[in-house]
Coordinates of C-alpha atoms in Angstrom, one line a residue:
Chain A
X1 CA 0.0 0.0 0.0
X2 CA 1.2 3.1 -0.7
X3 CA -1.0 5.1 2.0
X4 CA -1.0 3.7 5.2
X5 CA -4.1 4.3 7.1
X6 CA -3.7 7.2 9.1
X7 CA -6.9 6.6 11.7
X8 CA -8.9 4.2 12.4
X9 CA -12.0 6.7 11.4
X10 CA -11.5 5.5 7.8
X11 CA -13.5 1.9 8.9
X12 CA -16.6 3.7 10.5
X13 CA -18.4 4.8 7.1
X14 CA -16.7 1.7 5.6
X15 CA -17.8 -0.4 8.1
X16 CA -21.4 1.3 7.3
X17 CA -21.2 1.1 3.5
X18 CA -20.1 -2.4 3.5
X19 CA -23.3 -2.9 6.0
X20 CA -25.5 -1.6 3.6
X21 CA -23.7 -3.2 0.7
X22 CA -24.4 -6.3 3.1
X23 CA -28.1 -5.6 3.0
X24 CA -28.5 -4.8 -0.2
X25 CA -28.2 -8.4 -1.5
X26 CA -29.8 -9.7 1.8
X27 CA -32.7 -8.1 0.4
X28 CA -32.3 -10.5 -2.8
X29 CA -33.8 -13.0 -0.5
X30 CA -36.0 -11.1 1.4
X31 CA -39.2 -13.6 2.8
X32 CA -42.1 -12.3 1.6
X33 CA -45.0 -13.8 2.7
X34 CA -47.9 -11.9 1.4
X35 CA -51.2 -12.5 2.4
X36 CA -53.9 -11.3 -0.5
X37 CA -56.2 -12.1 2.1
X38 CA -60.0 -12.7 1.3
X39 CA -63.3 -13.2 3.5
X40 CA -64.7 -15.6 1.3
X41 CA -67.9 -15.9 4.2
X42 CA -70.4 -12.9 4.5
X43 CA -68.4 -12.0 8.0
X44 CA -65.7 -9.2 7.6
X45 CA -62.0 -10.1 7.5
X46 CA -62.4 -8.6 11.1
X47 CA -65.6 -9.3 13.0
X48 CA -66.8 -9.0 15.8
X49 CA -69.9 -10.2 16.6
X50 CA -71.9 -9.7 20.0
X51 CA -70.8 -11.9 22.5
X52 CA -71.7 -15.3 23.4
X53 CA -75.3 -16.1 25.3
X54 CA -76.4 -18.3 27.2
X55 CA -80.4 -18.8 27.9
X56 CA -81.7 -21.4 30.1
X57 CA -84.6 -22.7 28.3
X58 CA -85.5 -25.7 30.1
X59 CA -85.5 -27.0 34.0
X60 CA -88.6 -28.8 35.2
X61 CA -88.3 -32.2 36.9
X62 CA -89.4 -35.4 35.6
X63 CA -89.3 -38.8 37.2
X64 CA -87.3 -41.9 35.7
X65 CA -87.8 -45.4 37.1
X66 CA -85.6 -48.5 37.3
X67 CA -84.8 -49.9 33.8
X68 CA -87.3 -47.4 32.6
X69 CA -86.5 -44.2 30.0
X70 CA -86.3 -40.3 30.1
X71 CA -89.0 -38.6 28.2
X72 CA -88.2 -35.5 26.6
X73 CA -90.3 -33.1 28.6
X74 CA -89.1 -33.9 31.8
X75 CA -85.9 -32.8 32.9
X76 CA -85.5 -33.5 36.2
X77 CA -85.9 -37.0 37.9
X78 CA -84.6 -38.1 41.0
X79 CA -81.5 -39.5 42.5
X80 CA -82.1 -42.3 43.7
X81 CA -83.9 -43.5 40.8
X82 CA -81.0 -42.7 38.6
X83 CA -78.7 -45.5 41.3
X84 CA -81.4 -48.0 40.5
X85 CA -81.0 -47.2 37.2
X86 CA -77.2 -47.5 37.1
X87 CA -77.3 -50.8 39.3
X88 CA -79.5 -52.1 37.2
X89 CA -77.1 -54.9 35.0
X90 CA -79.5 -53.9 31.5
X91 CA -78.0 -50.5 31.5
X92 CA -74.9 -50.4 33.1
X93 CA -73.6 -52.4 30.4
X94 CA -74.6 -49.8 28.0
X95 CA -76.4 -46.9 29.5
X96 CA -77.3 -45.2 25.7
X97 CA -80.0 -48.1 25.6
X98 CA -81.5 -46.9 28.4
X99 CA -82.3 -43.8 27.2
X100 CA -82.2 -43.5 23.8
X101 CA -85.3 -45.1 23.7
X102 CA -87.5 -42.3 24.3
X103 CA -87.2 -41.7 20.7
X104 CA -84.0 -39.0 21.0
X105 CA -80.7 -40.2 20.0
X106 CA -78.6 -38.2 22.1
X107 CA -79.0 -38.5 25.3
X108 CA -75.7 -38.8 27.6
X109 CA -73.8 -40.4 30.4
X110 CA -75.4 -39.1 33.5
X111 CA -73.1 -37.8 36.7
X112 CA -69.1 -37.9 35.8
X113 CA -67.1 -40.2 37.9
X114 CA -63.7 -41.2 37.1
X115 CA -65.1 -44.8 36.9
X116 CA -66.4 -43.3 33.2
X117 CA -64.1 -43.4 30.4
X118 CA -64.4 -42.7 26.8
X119 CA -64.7 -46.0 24.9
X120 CA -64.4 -44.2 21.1
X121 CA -67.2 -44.3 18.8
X122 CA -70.7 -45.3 19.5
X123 CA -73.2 -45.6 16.4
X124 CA -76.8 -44.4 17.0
X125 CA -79.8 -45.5 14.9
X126 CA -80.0 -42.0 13.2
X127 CA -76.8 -40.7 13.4
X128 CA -73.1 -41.3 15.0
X129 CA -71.8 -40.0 17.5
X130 CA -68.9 -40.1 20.1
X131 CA -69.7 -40.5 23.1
X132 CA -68.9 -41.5 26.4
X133 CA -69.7 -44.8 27.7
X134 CA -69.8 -46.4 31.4
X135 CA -67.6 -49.2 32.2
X136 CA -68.8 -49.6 35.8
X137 CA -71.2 -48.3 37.8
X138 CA -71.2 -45.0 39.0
X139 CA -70.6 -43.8 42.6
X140 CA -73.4 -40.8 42.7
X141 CA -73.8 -38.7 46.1
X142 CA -76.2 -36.6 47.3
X143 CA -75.3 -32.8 46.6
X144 CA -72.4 -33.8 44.1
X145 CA -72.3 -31.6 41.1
X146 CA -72.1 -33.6 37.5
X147 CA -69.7 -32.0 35.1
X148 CA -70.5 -33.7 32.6
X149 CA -71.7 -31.6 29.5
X150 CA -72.7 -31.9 26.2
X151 CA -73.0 -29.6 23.2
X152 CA -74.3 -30.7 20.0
X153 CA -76.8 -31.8 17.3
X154 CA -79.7 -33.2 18.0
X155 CA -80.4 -36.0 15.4
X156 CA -83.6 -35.7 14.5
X157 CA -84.1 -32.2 15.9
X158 CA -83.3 -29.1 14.3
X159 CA -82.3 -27.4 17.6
X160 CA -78.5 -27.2 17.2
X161 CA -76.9 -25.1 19.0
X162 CA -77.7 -26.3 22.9
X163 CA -75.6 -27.4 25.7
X164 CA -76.9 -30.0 27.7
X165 CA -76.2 -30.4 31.7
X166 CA -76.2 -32.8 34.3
X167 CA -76.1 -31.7 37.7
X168 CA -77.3 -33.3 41.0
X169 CA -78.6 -30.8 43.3
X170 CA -79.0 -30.9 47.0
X171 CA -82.6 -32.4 46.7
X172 CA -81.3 -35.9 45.4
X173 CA -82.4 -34.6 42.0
X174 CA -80.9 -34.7 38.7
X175 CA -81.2 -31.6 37.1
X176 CA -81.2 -31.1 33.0
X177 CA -80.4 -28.0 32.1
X178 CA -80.8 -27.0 28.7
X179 CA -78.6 -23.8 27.5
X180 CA -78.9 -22.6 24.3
X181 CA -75.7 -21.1 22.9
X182 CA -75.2 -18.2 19.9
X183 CA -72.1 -18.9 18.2
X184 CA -69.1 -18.1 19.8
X185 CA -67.6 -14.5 18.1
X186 CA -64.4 -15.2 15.7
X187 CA -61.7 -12.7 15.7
X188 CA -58.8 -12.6 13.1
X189 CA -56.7 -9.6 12.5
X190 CA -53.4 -8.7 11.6
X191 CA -51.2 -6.1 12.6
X192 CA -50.5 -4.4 8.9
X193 CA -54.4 -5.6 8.3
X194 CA -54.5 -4.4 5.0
X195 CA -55.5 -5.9 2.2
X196 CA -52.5 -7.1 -0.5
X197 CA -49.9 -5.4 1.7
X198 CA -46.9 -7.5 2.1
X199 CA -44.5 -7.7 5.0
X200 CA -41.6 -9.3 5.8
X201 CA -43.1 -12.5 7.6
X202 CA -46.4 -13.5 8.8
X203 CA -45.8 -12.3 12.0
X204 CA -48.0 -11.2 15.0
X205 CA -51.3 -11.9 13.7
X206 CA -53.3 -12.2 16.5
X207 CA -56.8 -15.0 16.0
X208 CA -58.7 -14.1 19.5
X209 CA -62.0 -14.6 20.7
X210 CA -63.6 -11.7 21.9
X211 CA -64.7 -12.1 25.9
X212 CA -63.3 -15.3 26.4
X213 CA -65.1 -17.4 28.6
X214 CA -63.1 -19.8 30.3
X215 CA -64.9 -21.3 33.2
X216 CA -67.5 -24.0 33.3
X217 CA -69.8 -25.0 31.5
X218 CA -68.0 -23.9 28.2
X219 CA -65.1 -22.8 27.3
X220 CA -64.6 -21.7 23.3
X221 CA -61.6 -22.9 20.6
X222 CA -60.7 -21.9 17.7
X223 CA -59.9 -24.8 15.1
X224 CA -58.1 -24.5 12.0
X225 CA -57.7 -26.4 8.4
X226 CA -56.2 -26.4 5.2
X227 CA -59.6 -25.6 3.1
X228 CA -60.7 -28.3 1.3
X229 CA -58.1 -30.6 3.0
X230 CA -60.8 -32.1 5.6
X231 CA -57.6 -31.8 8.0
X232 CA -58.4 -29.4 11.4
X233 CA -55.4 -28.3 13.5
X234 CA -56.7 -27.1 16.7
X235 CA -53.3 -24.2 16.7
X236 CA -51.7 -22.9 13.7
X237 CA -48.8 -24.7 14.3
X238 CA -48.5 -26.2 10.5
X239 CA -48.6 -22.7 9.5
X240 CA -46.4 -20.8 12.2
X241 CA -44.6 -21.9 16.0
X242 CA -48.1 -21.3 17.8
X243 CA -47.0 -20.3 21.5
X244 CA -49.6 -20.3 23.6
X245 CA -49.8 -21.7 27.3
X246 CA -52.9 -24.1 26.7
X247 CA -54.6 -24.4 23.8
X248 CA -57.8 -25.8 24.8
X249 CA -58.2 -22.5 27.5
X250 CA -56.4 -19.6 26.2
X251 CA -58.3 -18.4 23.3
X252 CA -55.4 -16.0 22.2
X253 CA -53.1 -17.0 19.2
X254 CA -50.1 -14.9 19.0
X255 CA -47.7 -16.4 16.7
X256 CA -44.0 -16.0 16.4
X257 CA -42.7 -16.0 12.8
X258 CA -42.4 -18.9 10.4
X259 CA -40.5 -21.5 10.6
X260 CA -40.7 -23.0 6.9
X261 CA -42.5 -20.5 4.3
X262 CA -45.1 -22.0 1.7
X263 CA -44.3 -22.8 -2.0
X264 CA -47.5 -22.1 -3.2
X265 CA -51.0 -20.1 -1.7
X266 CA -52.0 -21.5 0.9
X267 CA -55.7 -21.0 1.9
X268 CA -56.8 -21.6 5.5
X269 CA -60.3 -21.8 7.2
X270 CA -60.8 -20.7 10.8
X271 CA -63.6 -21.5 12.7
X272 CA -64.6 -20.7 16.6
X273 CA -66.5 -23.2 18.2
X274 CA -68.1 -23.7 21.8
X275 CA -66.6 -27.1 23.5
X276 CA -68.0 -28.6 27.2
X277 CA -65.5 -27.9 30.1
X278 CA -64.8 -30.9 31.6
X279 CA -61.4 -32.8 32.2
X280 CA -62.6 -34.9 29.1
X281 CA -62.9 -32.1 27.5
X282 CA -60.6 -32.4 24.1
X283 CA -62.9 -36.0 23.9
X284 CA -65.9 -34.3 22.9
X285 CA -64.1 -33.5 19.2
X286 CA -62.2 -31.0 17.9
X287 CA -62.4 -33.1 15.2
X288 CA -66.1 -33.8 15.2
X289 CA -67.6 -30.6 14.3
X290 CA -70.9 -31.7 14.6
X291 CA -70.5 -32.2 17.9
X292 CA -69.8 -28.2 19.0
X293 CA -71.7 -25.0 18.4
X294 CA -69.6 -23.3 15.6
X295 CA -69.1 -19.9 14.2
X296 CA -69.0 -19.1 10.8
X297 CA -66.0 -19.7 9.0
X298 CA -63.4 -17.3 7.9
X299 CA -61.4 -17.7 5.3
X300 CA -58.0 -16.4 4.3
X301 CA -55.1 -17.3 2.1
X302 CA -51.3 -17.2 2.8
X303 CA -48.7 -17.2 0.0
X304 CA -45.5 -17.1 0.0
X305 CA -43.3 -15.1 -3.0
X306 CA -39.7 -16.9 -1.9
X307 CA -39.6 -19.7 -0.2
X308 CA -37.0 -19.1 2.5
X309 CA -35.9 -16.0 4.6
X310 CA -34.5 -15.3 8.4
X311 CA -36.6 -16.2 11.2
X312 CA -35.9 -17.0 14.8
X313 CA -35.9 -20.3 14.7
X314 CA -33.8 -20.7 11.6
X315 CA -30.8 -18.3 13.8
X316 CA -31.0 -20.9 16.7
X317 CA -28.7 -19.4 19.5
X318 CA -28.1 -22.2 22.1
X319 CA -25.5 -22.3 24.6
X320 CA -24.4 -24.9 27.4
X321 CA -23.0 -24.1 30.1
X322 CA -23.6 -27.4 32.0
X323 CA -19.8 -27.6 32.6
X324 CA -21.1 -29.5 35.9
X325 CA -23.7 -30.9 37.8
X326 CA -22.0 -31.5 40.9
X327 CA -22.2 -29.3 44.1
X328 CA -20.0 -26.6 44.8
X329 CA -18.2 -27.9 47.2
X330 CA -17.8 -31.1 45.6
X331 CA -16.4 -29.1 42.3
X332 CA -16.0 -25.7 42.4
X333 CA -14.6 -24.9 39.7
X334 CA -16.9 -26.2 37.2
X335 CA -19.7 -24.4 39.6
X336 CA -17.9 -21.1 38.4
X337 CA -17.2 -22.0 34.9
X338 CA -21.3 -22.8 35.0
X339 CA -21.2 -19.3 36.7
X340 CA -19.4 -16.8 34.7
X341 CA -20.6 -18.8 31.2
X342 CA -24.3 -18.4 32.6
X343 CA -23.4 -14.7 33.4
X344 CA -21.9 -14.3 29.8
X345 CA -24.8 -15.7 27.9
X346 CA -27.3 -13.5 30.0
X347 CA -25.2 -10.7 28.8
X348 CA -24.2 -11.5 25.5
X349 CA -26.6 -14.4 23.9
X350 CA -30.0 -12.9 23.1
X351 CA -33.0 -15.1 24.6
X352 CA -35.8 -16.3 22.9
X353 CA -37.6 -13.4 22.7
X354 CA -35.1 -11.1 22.0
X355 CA -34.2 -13.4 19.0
X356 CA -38.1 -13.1 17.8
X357 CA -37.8 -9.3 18.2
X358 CA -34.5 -8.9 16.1
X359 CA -36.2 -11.0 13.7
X360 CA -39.0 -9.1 13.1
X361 CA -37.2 -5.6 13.3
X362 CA -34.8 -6.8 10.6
X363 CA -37.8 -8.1 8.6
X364 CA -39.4 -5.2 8.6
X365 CA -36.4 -3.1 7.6
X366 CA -36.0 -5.3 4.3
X367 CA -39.6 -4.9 3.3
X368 CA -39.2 -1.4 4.5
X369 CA -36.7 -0.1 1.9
X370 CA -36.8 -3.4 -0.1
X371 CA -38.8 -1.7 -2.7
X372 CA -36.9 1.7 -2.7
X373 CA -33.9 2.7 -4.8
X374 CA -31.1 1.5 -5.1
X375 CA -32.1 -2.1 -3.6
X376 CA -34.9 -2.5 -5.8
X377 CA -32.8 -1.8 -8.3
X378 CA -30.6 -4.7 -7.4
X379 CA -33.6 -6.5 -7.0
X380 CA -35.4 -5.8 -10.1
X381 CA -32.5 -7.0 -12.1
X382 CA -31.1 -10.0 -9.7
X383 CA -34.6 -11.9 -9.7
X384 CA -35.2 -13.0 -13.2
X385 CA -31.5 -14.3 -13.3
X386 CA -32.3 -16.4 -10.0
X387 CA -34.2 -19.6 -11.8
X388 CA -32.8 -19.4 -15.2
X389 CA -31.6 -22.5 -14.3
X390 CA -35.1 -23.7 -13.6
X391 CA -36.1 -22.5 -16.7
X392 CA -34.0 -24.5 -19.1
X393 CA -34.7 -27.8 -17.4
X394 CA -38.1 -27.7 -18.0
X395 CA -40.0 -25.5 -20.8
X396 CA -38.0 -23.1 -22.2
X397 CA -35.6 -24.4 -25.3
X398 CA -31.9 -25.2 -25.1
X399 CA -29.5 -24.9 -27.4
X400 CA -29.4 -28.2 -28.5
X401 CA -32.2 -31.1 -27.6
X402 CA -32.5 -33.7 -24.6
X403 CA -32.0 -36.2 -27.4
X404 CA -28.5 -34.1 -28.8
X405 CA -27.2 -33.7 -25.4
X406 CA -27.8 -37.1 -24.3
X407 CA -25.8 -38.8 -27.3
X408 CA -23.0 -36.5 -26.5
X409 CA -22.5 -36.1 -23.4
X410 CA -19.3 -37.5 -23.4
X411 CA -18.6 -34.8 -25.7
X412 CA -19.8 -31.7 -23.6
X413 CA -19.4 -32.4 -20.4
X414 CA -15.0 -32.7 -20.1
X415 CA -15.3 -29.7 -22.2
X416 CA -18.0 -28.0 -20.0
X417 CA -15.6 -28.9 -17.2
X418 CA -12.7 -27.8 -19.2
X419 CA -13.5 -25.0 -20.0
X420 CA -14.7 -23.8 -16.5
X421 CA -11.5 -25.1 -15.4
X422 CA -9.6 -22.7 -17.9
X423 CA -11.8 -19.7 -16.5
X424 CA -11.1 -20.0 -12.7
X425 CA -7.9 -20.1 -14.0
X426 CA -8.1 -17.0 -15.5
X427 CA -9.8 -15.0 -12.8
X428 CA -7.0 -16.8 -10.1
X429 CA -4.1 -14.8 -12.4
X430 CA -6.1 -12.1 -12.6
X431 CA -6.7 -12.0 -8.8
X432 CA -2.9 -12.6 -8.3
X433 CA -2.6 -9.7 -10.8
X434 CA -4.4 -7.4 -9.0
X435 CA -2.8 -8.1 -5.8
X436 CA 0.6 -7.4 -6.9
X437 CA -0.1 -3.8 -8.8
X438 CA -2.6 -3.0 -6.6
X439 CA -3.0 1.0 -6.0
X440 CA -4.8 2.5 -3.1
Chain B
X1 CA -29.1 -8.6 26.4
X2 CA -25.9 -6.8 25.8
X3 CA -26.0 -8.0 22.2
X4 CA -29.5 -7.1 21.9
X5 CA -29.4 -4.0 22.1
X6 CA -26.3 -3.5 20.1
X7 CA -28.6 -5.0 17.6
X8 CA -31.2 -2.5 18.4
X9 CA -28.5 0.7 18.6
X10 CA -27.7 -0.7 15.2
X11 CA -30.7 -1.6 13.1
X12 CA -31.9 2.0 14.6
X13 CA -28.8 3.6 13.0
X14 CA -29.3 1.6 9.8
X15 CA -32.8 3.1 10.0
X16 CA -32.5 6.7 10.1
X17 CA -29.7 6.3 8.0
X18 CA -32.0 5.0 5.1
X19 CA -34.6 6.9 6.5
X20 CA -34.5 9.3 3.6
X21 CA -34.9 6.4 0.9
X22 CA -38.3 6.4 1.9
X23 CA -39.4 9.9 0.2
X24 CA -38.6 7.8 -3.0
X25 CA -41.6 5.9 -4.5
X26 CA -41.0 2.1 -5.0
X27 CA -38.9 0.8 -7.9
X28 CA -40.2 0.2 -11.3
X29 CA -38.2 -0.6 -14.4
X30 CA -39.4 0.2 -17.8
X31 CA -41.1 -2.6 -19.4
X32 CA -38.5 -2.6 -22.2
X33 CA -35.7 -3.2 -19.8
X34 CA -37.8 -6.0 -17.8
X35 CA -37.9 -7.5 -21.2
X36 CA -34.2 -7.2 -22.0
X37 CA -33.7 -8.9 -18.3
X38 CA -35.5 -11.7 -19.2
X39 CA -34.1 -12.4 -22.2
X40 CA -31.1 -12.5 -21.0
X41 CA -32.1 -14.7 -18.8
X42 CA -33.3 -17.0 -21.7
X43 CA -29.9 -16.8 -23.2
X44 CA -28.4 -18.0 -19.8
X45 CA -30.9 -20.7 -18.8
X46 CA -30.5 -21.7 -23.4
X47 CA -26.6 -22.5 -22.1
X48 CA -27.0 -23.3 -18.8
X49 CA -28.6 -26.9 -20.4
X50 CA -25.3 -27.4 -22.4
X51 CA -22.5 -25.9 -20.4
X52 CA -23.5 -25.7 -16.5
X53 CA -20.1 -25.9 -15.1
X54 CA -18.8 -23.3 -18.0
X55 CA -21.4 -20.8 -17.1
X56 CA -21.2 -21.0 -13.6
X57 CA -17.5 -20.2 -13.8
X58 CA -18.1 -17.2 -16.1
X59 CA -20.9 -15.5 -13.8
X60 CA -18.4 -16.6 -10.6
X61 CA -15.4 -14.6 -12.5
X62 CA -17.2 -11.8 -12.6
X63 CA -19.0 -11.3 -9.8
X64 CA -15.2 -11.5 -8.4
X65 CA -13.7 -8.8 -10.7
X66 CA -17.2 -6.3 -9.6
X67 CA -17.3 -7.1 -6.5
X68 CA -12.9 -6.5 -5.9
X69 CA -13.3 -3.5 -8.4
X70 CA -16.4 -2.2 -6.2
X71 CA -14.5 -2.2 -2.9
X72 CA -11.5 -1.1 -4.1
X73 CA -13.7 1.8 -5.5
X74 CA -15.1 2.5 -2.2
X75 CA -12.3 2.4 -0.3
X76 CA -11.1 5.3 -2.7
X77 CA -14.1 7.3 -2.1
X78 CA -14.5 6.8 1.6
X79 CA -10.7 8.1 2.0
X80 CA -11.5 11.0 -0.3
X81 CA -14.1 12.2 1.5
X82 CA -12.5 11.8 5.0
X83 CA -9.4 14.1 3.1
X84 CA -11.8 16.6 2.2
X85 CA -12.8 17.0 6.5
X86 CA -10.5 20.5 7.0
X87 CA -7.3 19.4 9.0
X88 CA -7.4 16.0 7.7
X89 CA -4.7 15.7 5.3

């Protein structure tokens, strides 16, 4: 060099150019997952709808008898009727036949007990259902309260949307409470909600039901599924790292960014649907939509432009600092090694969420100025040399055909690797070249 | 934490140094020059079937020679401009 560099000031705008510089062709490969997003039902993109209601519309008393059958006006009948009827050996080995009888095909397992247990699918005249099934006889007490629910379709009734309930009241009585149920609100928005905008990731979208109700005798869901696929997913996880506490009770989806983009559009259905509370809960379906009161449908698509970008979970920043898991005493020096790296990572290694933060502030910088001069410059004339490649193996023509190349490829390829050869070659002296007659 | 908000400092500084790119509207090339891009990349992907290893080299070379020219370049400029900073010789 003939200049020596006087102070290091001369590497704080290089350092920035060469940043940009850096960016500039990061940008090349900038994720875009657009999201041309369409409500394809008569509901909004964003709805909100009034909140969910609940109406009791039935609770008078009827009276069953041992071995006999629940008619549908009565909803009440006492306790010690319903022990007879348990003990009885005709219904305890199936209980449905007990009372589907009176003509109404759904009609469930009375008082919950952990002596109940879901035994899959059971097949009513009309129409299936699963449901749960005794496989001994229940202990009932007076006073206990049944959480048992049910939400669903009656089969030959076109009252849909009603939750049925079981409870045994301090009278030795078995109360059935009907509820009726509006669908459950559905929720989805974004947080650049509008339509055909494009940013960097499909990031923080939030899918919430309004006024959550968490506490018996409902709680709500939200489901998922690829349209048309058939295929529900009761968190988004196909489609982003869903992190969430508990599915089946928080009602709040807030999703970190992808992990894997999509190739193609991708359309998705969301639907809210009312679900029993009950430790047997996830039982009663998510998969079995007929068996919950549901929301109408929402529909949205999700493409993807390029089919890879930075994310989180694709920078994965892990560190161990188990040097030692003996006590300090009996190794002290591993203790502090644990010590000082665990110190040195708090310090120095970003954590999860810090990780998910960078991500999406360095996403949102490339789409920011993506699109502006000079990068979309760069861009606009990098992209339709990216698949050229692509190109010539499929439709576009080649210089000479399949069949040519085929008969000699003994021909082409030692000179295709030949010549190559002679051109590395060439840019190595000319890289030597440089170096020696560099001028700064 | 330390190295997160280095992150931050930085990606702020990048920010309000491109800041002013955003009074630009997006990028748009004229449709005859979208044209000559593609093309040229018909040409490419036409000899791409016959001579991969050959092209490959080619567009390798000279990504080399812009990309050496290119910093060389703006090593120049950078020390130019620092010269031109009164007292700086």
């Amino acid at each position: 060099m003939k200049q020596r560099l006087k102070s290091s000031w001369y590497f704080l705008p290089a350092f920035l150019l060469f940043f940009l510089l850096f960016l500039g062709a990061h940008l090349q490969n900038a994720n875009a997952v657009s999201y041309p997003y369409t409500a394809t039902s008569t509901d909004a993109f964003v709805t909100t709808s009034t909140d969910m209601s609940y109406t009791i519309t039935s609770n008078t008393a009827f009276t069953i008898s041992n071995g006999g059958v629940k008619t549908w006006a009565l909803t009440k009948f006492p306790i010690s009727s319903l022990s007879s009827l348990l003990s009885s050996s005709s219904c305890i080995a199936n209980l449905y036949s007990c009372v589907q009888n009176d003509g109404y095909q759904i009609l469930y397992v009375p008082p919950y007990a952990d002596s109940w247990a879901w035994s899959g699918s059971y097949s009513f005249p009309s129409a299936g259902y699963s449901d749960w099934q005794a496989v001994g006889a229940a202990a009932i007490s007076n006073g206990a309260t049944a959480n048992v629910w049910y939400l669903g379709t009656e089969a030959n009734n076109t009252q849909n949307n009603y939750i049925f309930q079981y409870e045994i009241d301090g009278s030795n009585n078995v109360i059935f409470q009907t509820w009726q149920a509006t669908p459950p609100p559905l929720s989805i928005s974004f947080d650049t909600p509008t339509s055909s905008a494009t940013q960097a990731d499909f990031s923080q979208w939030i899918t919430e039901l309004s006024n959550l109700a968490t506490t018996t005798p409902y709680r709500e869901d939200i489901v998922y599924s690829l349209s048309g696929s058939g295929v529900w997913y009761d968190d988004f996880s196909n489609l982003e790292a869903a992190t969430y506490a508990n599915p089946f009770i928080n009602s709040i989806y807030k999703n970190n960014p992808l992990t894997s983009a999509f190739s193609s559009t991708t359309a998705w259905d969301a639907t809210a649907y009312l679900f029993a509370t009950s430790s047997y809960a996830d039982n009663f379906g998510i998969n079995n939509s007929s068996s919950a009161v549901a929301s109408t449908t929402i529909s949205f698509n999700v493409s993807s432009n390029i089919p890879s970008g930075e994310t989180s979970s694709t920078i994965p920043i892990t560190v161990n600092c188990q040097y030692t898991s003996s006590s300090f005493f009996a190794d002290p020096i591993g203790n502090i090694q644990n010590g000082i790296c665990n110190a040195l990572t708090f310090l120095f290694v970003p954590n999860t969420s810090e990780q998910a933060d960078l991500t999406s502030r360095f996403n949102t910088l490339k789409s920011t100025y993506g699109s502006k001069p000079p990068f979309g410059y760069i861009s606009a004339v990098v992209t339709p040399f990216q698949s050229f490649s692509v190109h010539s193996s499929s439709s576009w023509p080649s210089l000479v055909s399949t069949t040519t190349e085929s008969e000699f490829s003994d021909v082409f390829s030692p000179l295709d690797i030949g010549l190559s050869v002679i051109v590395y070659v060439l840019l190595g002296a000319w890289v030597f070249h440089k170096a020696r007659n560099i001028e700064l | 934490m330390i190295s997160y908000y280095l992150a931050i400092i930085l990606l702020a500084l990048t920010n309000a140094l491109m800041s002013p790119l955003l009074l630009f509207p997006d990028v748009s090339l004229p449709v005859a020059i979208s044209t000559s891009l593609t093309t040229a990349s018909y040409y490419l992907g036409m000899m791409d079937n016959v001579a991969p290893y050959t092209l490959g080299a080619i567009i390798t070379a000279l990504a080399s020679l812009f990309t050496i020219e290119l910093a060389i370049f703006a090593y120049k400029f950078v020390r130019w401009v620092y010269q031109k900073i009164p007292g700086v010789n």
